[in-house]
PDB file of C-alpha atoms and ligand atoms in Angstrom:
ATOM      1  CA  MET L1461      87.381  84.067 142.388  1.00  0.00           C
ATOM      2  CA  SER L1462      86.556  86.139 139.882  1.00  0.00           C
ATOM      3  CA  ALA L1463      86.159  84.337 136.440  1.00  0.00           C
ATOM      4  CA  ARG L1464      86.356  86.389 133.143  1.00  0.00           C
ATOM      5  CA  LEU L1465      83.926  85.879 131.049  1.00  0.00           C
ATOM      6  CA  GLU L1466      85.254  85.227 127.186  1.00  0.00           C
ATOM      7  CA  THR L1467      83.763  86.392 124.240  1.00  0.00           C
ATOM      8  CA  ALA L1468      82.703  83.595 121.652  1.00  0.00           C
ATOM      9  CA  TRP L1469      83.954  85.391 119.142  1.00  0.00           C
ATOM     10  CA  SER L1470      83.776  83.531 115.163  1.00  0.00           C
ATOM     11  CA  ILE L1471      84.141  83.812 112.310  1.00  0.00           C
ATOM     12  CA  ARG L1472      81.649  83.193 108.784  1.00  0.00           C
ATOM     13  CA  ARG L1473      81.267  84.472 105.352  1.00  0.00           C
ATOM     14  CA  MET L1474      80.617  88.123 104.609  1.00  0.00           C
ATOM     15  CA  ARG L1475      77.117  88.369 103.303  1.00  0.00           C
ATOM     16  CA  PRO L1476      75.454  91.213 101.265  1.00  0.00           C
ATOM     17  CA  ARG L1477      73.792  92.434 104.575  1.00  0.00           C
ATOM     18  CA  ASP L1478      76.050  92.249 106.463  1.00  0.00           C
ATOM     19  CA  VAL L1479      77.668  95.783 104.386  1.00  0.00           C
ATOM     20  CA  ALA L1480      75.393  98.169 106.887  1.00  0.00           C
ATOM     21  CA  ASP L1481      77.412  96.992 109.918  1.00  0.00           C
ATOM     22  CA  VAL L1482      80.691  96.454 108.184  1.00  0.00           C
ATOM     23  CA  LEU L1483      80.772 100.675 106.975  1.00  0.00           C
ATOM     24  CA  ALA L1484      79.702 101.684 109.920  1.00  0.00           C
ATOM     25  CA  ILE L1485      83.435 100.206 111.769  1.00  0.00           C
ATOM     26  CA  GLU L1486      85.110 101.116 107.995  1.00  0.00           C
ATOM     27  CA  THR L1487      84.554 105.078 108.404  1.00  0.00           C
ATOM     28  CA  VAL L1488      85.204 104.609 112.177  1.00  0.00           C
ATOM     29  CA  SER L1489      88.471 103.837 111.597  1.00  0.00           C
ATOM     30  CA  TYR L1490      90.073 105.326 108.238  1.00  0.00           C
ATOM     31  CA  ALA L1491      90.220 108.751 107.410  1.00  0.00           C
ATOM     32  CA  TYR L1492      90.012 106.996 104.310  1.00  0.00           C
ATOM     33  CA  PRO L1493      87.332 104.631 104.785  1.00  0.00           C
ATOM     34  CA  TRP L1494      85.638 102.292 101.579  1.00  0.00           C
ATOM     35  CA  SER L1495      82.112 103.069 100.065  1.00  0.00           C
ATOM     36  CA  GLU L1496      79.428 100.258 100.282  1.00  0.00           C
ATOM     37  CA  ARG L1497      79.944 100.300  96.841  1.00  0.00           C
ATOM     38  CA  ILE L1498      83.161  98.657  97.458  1.00  0.00           C
ATOM     39  CA  PHE L1499      81.704  96.020  99.440  1.00  0.00           C
ATOM     40  CA  HIS L1500      78.921  94.839  97.897  1.00  0.00           C
ATOM     41  CA  ASP L1501      81.532  95.569  94.457  1.00  0.00           C
ATOM     42  CA  CYS L1502      84.059  93.440  95.916  1.00  0.00           C
ATOM     43  CA  LEU L1503      81.221  90.646  97.504  1.00  0.00           C
ATOM     44  CA  ARG L1504      79.920  90.508  93.475  1.00  0.00           C
ATOM     45  CA  VAL L1505      82.867  89.365  92.056  1.00  0.00           C
ATOM     46  CA  GLY L1506      83.330  87.223  94.230  1.00  0.00           C
ATOM     47  CA  TYR L1507      86.797  88.147  96.591  1.00  0.00           C
ATOM     48  CA  ARG L1508      86.879  86.826  99.768  1.00  0.00           C
ATOM     49  CA  ALA L1509      85.281  88.231 102.954  1.00  0.00           C
ATOM     50  CA  TRP L1510      84.879  87.028 106.353  1.00  0.00           C
ATOM     51  CA  ILE L1511      83.057  88.236 109.539  1.00  0.00           C
ATOM     52  CA  ILE L1512      84.291  88.138 112.891  1.00  0.00           C
ATOM     53  CA  GLY L1513      81.352  88.081 115.635  1.00  0.00           C
ATOM     54  CA  ALA L1514      79.767  87.506 118.731  1.00  0.00           C
ATOM     55  CA  PRO L1515      76.478  86.903 120.683  1.00  0.00           C
ATOM     56  CA  GLY L1516      75.778  90.200 120.799  1.00  0.00           C
ATOM     57  CA  GLN L1517      78.187  91.759 118.046  1.00  0.00           C
ATOM     58  CA  PRO L1518      77.676  90.170 115.057  1.00  0.00           C
ATOM     59  CA  VAL L1519      80.167  91.985 113.158  1.00  0.00           C
ATOM     60  CA  GLY L1520      83.342  92.158 115.343  1.00  0.00           C
ATOM     61  CA  GLY L1521      86.299  92.921 112.426  1.00  0.00           C
ATOM     62  CA  TYR L1522      85.963  92.293 108.476  1.00  0.00           C
ATOM     63  CA  ALA L1523      88.734  90.921 106.109  1.00  0.00           C
ATOM     64  CA  LEU L1524      88.898  91.097 102.638  1.00  0.00           C
ATOM     65  CA  ALA L1525      91.322  89.421  99.657  1.00  0.00           C
ATOM     66  CA  THR L1526      91.929  88.074  96.535  1.00  0.00           C
ATOM     67  CA  ILE L1527      93.310  84.603  95.597  1.00  0.00           C
ATOM     68  CA  ALA L1528      94.159  84.029  92.323  1.00  0.00           C
ATOM     69  CA  VAL L1529      97.126  82.582  90.723  1.00  0.00           C
ATOM     70  CA  GLY L1530      99.352  81.045  94.094  1.00  0.00           C
ATOM     71  CA  GLU L1531      98.508  84.910  95.658  1.00  0.00           C
ATOM     72  CA  ALA L1532      96.710  86.049  98.368  1.00  0.00           C
ATOM     73  CA  HIS L1533      96.194  89.297  98.719  1.00  0.00           C
ATOM     74  CA  LEU L1534      94.841  91.269 101.576  1.00  0.00           C
ATOM     75  CA  LEU L1535      92.814  93.778 100.672  1.00  0.00           C
ATOM     76  CA  ASN L1536      90.399  95.088 103.786  1.00  0.00           C
ATOM     77  CA  LEU L1537      91.077  93.934 108.587  1.00  0.00           C
ATOM     78  CA  CYS L1538      89.845  96.182 110.549  1.00  0.00           C
ATOM     79  CA  VAL L1539      88.013  94.984 114.100  1.00  0.00           C
ATOM     80  CA  ALA L1540      85.947  97.600 115.469  1.00  0.00           C
ATOM     81  CA  PRO L1541      87.151  99.795 117.959  1.00  0.00           C
ATOM     82  CA  ALA L1542      85.750  98.475 121.328  1.00  0.00           C
ATOM     83  CA  ALA L1543      87.104  94.793 120.091  1.00  0.00           C
ATOM     84  CA  ARG L1544      90.665  95.815 118.654  1.00  0.00           C
ATOM     85  CA  GLY L1545      93.996  94.727 121.434  1.00  0.00           C
ATOM     86  CA  GLN L1546      92.043  90.530 121.721  1.00  0.00           C
ATOM     87  CA  ARG L1547      93.626  88.712 118.689  1.00  0.00           C
ATOM     88  CA  LEU L1548      91.030  89.537 116.518  1.00  0.00           C
ATOM     89  CA  GLY L1549      92.852  90.591 113.523  1.00  0.00           C
ATOM     90  CA  GLU L1550      95.303  87.525 114.532  1.00  0.00           C
ATOM     91  CA  ARG L1551      91.713  85.158 113.901  1.00  0.00           C
ATOM     92  CA  LEU L1552      90.599  87.074 110.123  1.00  0.00           C
ATOM     93  CA  LEU L1553      94.270  85.939 109.502  1.00  0.00           C
ATOM     94  CA  ASP L1554      94.494  82.627 110.220  1.00  0.00           C
ATOM     95  CA  GLN L1555      91.061  82.193 108.008  1.00  0.00           C
ATOM     96  CA  LEU L1556      92.036  83.917 104.825  1.00  0.00           C
ATOM     97  CA  VAL L1557      95.285  81.738 105.718  1.00  0.00           C
ATOM     98  CA  SER L1558      94.378  78.884 106.402  1.00  0.00           C
ATOM     99  CA  GLN L1559      91.721  79.391 102.784  1.00  0.00           C
ATOM    100  CA  ALA L1560      94.749  80.555 100.564  1.00  0.00           C
ATOM    101  CA  ARG L1561      96.295  77.383 101.446  1.00  0.00           C
ATOM    102  CA  MET L1562      93.160  75.252  99.305  1.00  0.00           C
ATOM    103  CA  GLU L1563      93.527  77.391  97.760  1.00  0.00           C
ATOM    104  CA  ALA L1564      97.777  76.099  96.688  1.00  0.00           C
ATOM    105  CA  ALA L1565      98.098  79.278  97.459  1.00  0.00           C
ATOM    106  CA  HIS L1566     102.555  80.126  98.421  1.00  0.00           C
ATOM    107  CA  THR L1567     102.436  83.694  99.172  1.00  0.00           C
ATOM    108  CA  LEU L1568      99.669  86.418 101.210  1.00  0.00           C
ATOM    109  CA  MET L1569     100.835  90.909 100.206  1.00  0.00           C
ATOM    110  CA  LEU L1570      99.053  93.216 102.434  1.00  0.00           C
ATOM    111  CA  GLU L1571     100.088  96.815 102.413  1.00  0.00           C
ATOM    112  CA  VAL L1572     100.491  98.901 104.835  1.00  0.00           C
ATOM    113  CA  ARG L1573     101.092 102.781 105.906  1.00  0.00           C
ATOM    114  CA  PRO L1574     104.229 102.755 107.969  1.00  0.00           C
ATOM    115  CA  SER L1575     103.121 105.472 110.657  1.00  0.00           C
ATOM    116  CA  ASN L1576      99.845 102.722 111.954  1.00  0.00           C
ATOM    117  CA  THR L1577     100.992 100.820 114.133  1.00  0.00           C
ATOM    118  CA  ALA L1578      99.331  98.968 115.134  1.00  0.00           C
ATOM    119  CA  ALA L1579      98.536  97.311 112.095  1.00  0.00           C
ATOM    120  CA  ARG L1580     102.794  96.506 112.131  1.00  0.00           C
ATOM    121  CA  ARG L1581     103.062  94.930 115.802  1.00  0.00           C
ATOM    122  CA  LEU L1582     100.164  92.474 114.217  1.00  0.00           C
ATOM    123  CA  TYR L1583     101.125  91.010 110.830  1.00  0.00           C
ATOM    124  CA  ASP L1584     105.083  91.392 112.551  1.00  0.00           C
ATOM    125  CA  ARG L1585     103.876  89.504 115.190  1.00  0.00           C
ATOM    126  CA  TYR L1586     101.718  87.339 112.671  1.00  0.00           C
ATOM    127  CA  GLY L1587     105.333  87.110 110.917  1.00  0.00           C
ATOM    128  CA  PHE L1588     105.394  88.845 107.319  1.00  0.00           C
ATOM    129  CA  VAL L1589     108.051  89.279 106.532  1.00  0.00           C
ATOM    130  CA  HIS L1590     108.736  93.695 104.646  1.00  0.00           C
ATOM    131  CA  GLN L1591     109.016  92.848 100.567  1.00  0.00           C
ATOM    132  CA  GLY L1592     110.048  97.007  99.708  1.00  0.00           C
ATOM    133  CA  THR L1593     107.623 100.238  99.418  1.00  0.00           C
ATOM    134  CA  ARG L1594     104.926 101.464  96.842  1.00  0.00           C
ATOM    135  CA  PRO L1595     105.930 104.868  96.288  1.00  0.00           C
ATOM    136  CA  ASN L1596     103.048 107.166  96.856  1.00  0.00           C
ATOM    137  CA  TYR L1597     100.310 104.983  97.704  1.00  0.00           C
ATOM    138  CA  TYR L1598      97.490 105.475 100.384  1.00  0.00           C
ATOM    139  CA  PRO L1599      95.937 109.168  99.535  1.00  0.00           C
ATOM    140  CA  GLY L1600      96.797 111.295 102.793  1.00  0.00           C
ATOM    141  CA  GLU L1601      96.320 115.319 103.563  1.00  0.00           C
ATOM    142  CA  SER L1602      99.387 117.554 103.357  1.00  0.00           C
ATOM    143  CA  GLU L1603     100.290 114.517 100.685  1.00  0.00           C
ATOM    144  CA  ARG L1604     100.539 110.984  99.678  1.00  0.00           C
ATOM    145  CA  GLU L1605     102.244 108.631 101.948  1.00  0.00           C
ATOM    146  CA  ASP L1606     104.050 105.308 101.253  1.00  0.00           C
ATOM    147  CA  ALA L1607     102.208 101.599 101.327  1.00  0.00           C
ATOM    148  CA  LEU L1608     105.438  99.578 102.968  1.00  0.00           C
ATOM    149  CA  LEU L1609     104.141  96.514 101.230  1.00  0.00           C
ATOM    150  CA  LEU L1610     105.239  92.789 103.590  1.00  0.00           C
ATOM    151  CA  SER L1611     104.601  88.957 102.304  1.00  0.00           C
ATOM    152  CA  TYR L1612     103.811  85.153 104.374  1.00  0.00           C
ATOM    153  CA  LYS L1613     104.648  82.717 103.513  1.00  0.00           C
ATOM    154  CA  VAL L1614     101.691  80.590 103.267  1.00  0.00           C
ATOM    155  CA  ALA L1615     102.938  77.416 101.548  1.00  0.00           C
ATOM    156  CA  PRO L1616     103.827  75.144 104.118  1.00  0.00           C
TER     157      PRO L1616
HETATM  158  C1  COA N 310      95.160  97.102 112.902  1.00  0.00           C
HETATM  159  C2  COA N 310      93.696  95.835 113.526  1.00  0.00           C
HETATM  160  C3  COA N 310      93.384  95.498 112.486  1.00  0.00           C
HETATM  161  C4  COA N 310      94.145  95.339 114.320  1.00  0.00           C
HETATM  162  O1  COA N 310      93.611  93.825 115.267  1.00  0.00           O
HETATM  163  P1  COA N 310      93.211  93.172 116.942  1.00  0.00           P
HETATM  164  O2  COA N 310      92.568  92.673 116.609  1.00  0.00           O
HETATM  165  O3  COA N 310      93.223  94.681 117.193  1.00  0.00           O
HETATM  166  O4  COA N 310      94.932  93.395 117.056  1.00  0.00           O
HETATM  167  P2  COA N 310      95.434  92.268 118.022  1.00  0.00           P
HETATM  168  O5  COA N 310      94.175  92.454 119.257  1.00  0.00           O
HETATM  169  O6  COA N 310      96.875  91.784 117.476  1.00  0.00           O
HETATM  170  O7  COA N 310      97.241  94.282 118.734  1.00  0.00           O
HETATM  171  C5  COA N 310      97.658  94.518 117.922  1.00  0.00           C
HETATM  172  C6  COA N 310      98.225  95.861 118.031  1.00  0.00           C
HETATM  173  O8  COA N 310      96.852  97.191 118.230  1.00  0.00           O
HETATM  174  C7  COA N 310      97.254  97.920 120.089  1.00  0.00           C
HETATM  175  N1  COA N 310      96.397  97.946 121.050  1.00  0.00           N
HETATM  176  C8  COA N 310      96.223  96.676 121.417  1.00  0.00           C
HETATM  177  N2  COA N 310      94.819  97.393 121.869  1.00  0.00           N
HETATM  178  C9  COA N 310      94.319  97.848 121.231  1.00  0.00           C
HETATM  179  C10 COA N 310      92.744  98.518 121.889  1.00  0.00           C
HETATM  180  N3  COA N 310      92.199  98.748 122.836  1.00  0.00           N
HETATM  181  N4  COA N 310      92.469 100.441 121.450  1.00  0.00           N
HETATM  182  C11 COA N 310      93.586 100.008 119.900  1.00  0.00           C
HETATM  183  N5  COA N 310      94.612  99.197 119.876  1.00  0.00           N
HETATM  184  C12 COA N 310      95.188  98.460 120.764  1.00  0.00           C
HETATM  185  C13 COA N 310      99.095  97.876 119.773  1.00  0.00           C
HETATM  186  O9  COA N 310      99.689  98.258 119.536  1.00  0.00           O
HETATM  187  C14 COA N 310      98.718  96.060 119.593  1.00  0.00           C
HETATM  188  O10 COA N 310      99.950  95.331 119.280  1.00  0.00           O
HETATM  189  P3  COA N 310     101.135  94.884 120.561  1.00  0.00           P
HETATM  190  O11 COA N 310      99.574  93.492 121.304  1.00  0.00           O
HETATM  191  O12 COA N 310     101.264  94.193 120.402  1.00  0.00           O
HETATM  192  O13 COA N 310     101.047  96.004 121.391  1.00  0.00           O
HETATM  193  C15 COA N 310      93.303  97.332 113.861  1.00  0.00           C
HETATM  194  O14 COA N 310      93.709  97.905 115.804  1.00  0.00           O
HETATM  195  C16 COA N 310      92.872  98.320 112.783  1.00  0.00           C
HETATM  196  O15 COA N 310      91.183  97.507 112.808  1.00  0.00           O
HETATM  197  N6  COA N 310      92.148  99.455 112.969  1.00  0.00           N
HETATM  198  C17 COA N 310      92.100 100.420 112.051  1.00  0.00           C
HETATM  199  C18 COA N 310      92.310  99.622 110.375  1.00  0.00           C
HETATM  200  C19 COA N 310      93.611  99.410 110.382  1.00  0.00           C
HETATM  201  O16 COA N 310      94.128  99.820 110.154  1.00  0.00           O
HETATM  202  N7  COA N 310      93.804  97.237 109.741  1.00  0.00           N
HETATM  203  C20 COA N 310      94.728  97.557 108.985  1.00  0.00           C
HETATM  204  C21 COA N 310      95.570  98.522 107.444  1.00  0.00           C
HETATM  205  S1  COA N 310      96.769  97.963 106.822  1.00  0.00           S
END
């Protein structure tokens, strides 16, 4: 009988000293990555930010969001390429949803590129619904790309 060792992922708050590891994942994950400064600014102004990590891989993924006036907004959700396909994105969404509930938010909003199949599968499975389109939202190679605006009902 063979035993498969499960990676023991856990979630904690992002700290400024995580930013170097976060940035390494960010730059290989997006064509238009956030800068180091954006991450530090998000932490400085108190945006909600988490890391999912495991022994041997302190930063496997991360999420950043705002929660204000009854609404949470996911700003960035990213999993290291080698750690994808293990539902870590879902674990980070669970963390955000539980924080949003604690802060009495009723809705979680996010934008996603129509071309981002992996993210759209995650959000569909999670129960997000399509609310509309933000035209020319994302930079692109020849022209800008629209964003799909999705929402998830946080309040029971
Ligand atoms: C989107 C993202 C966060 C999903 O994280 P994840 O933890 O891998 O999510 P899941 O395990 O639920 O997999 C989601 C989908 O990714 C795809 N996927 C599965 N394994 C994968 C792998 N090893 N590598 C790449 N994509 C994979 C599949 O389409 C999967 O959907 P399915 O299981 O219904 O077939 C991750 O792909 C990522 O960080 N992408 C780059 C950054 C990004 O686009 N963020 C979202 C911005 S809106």
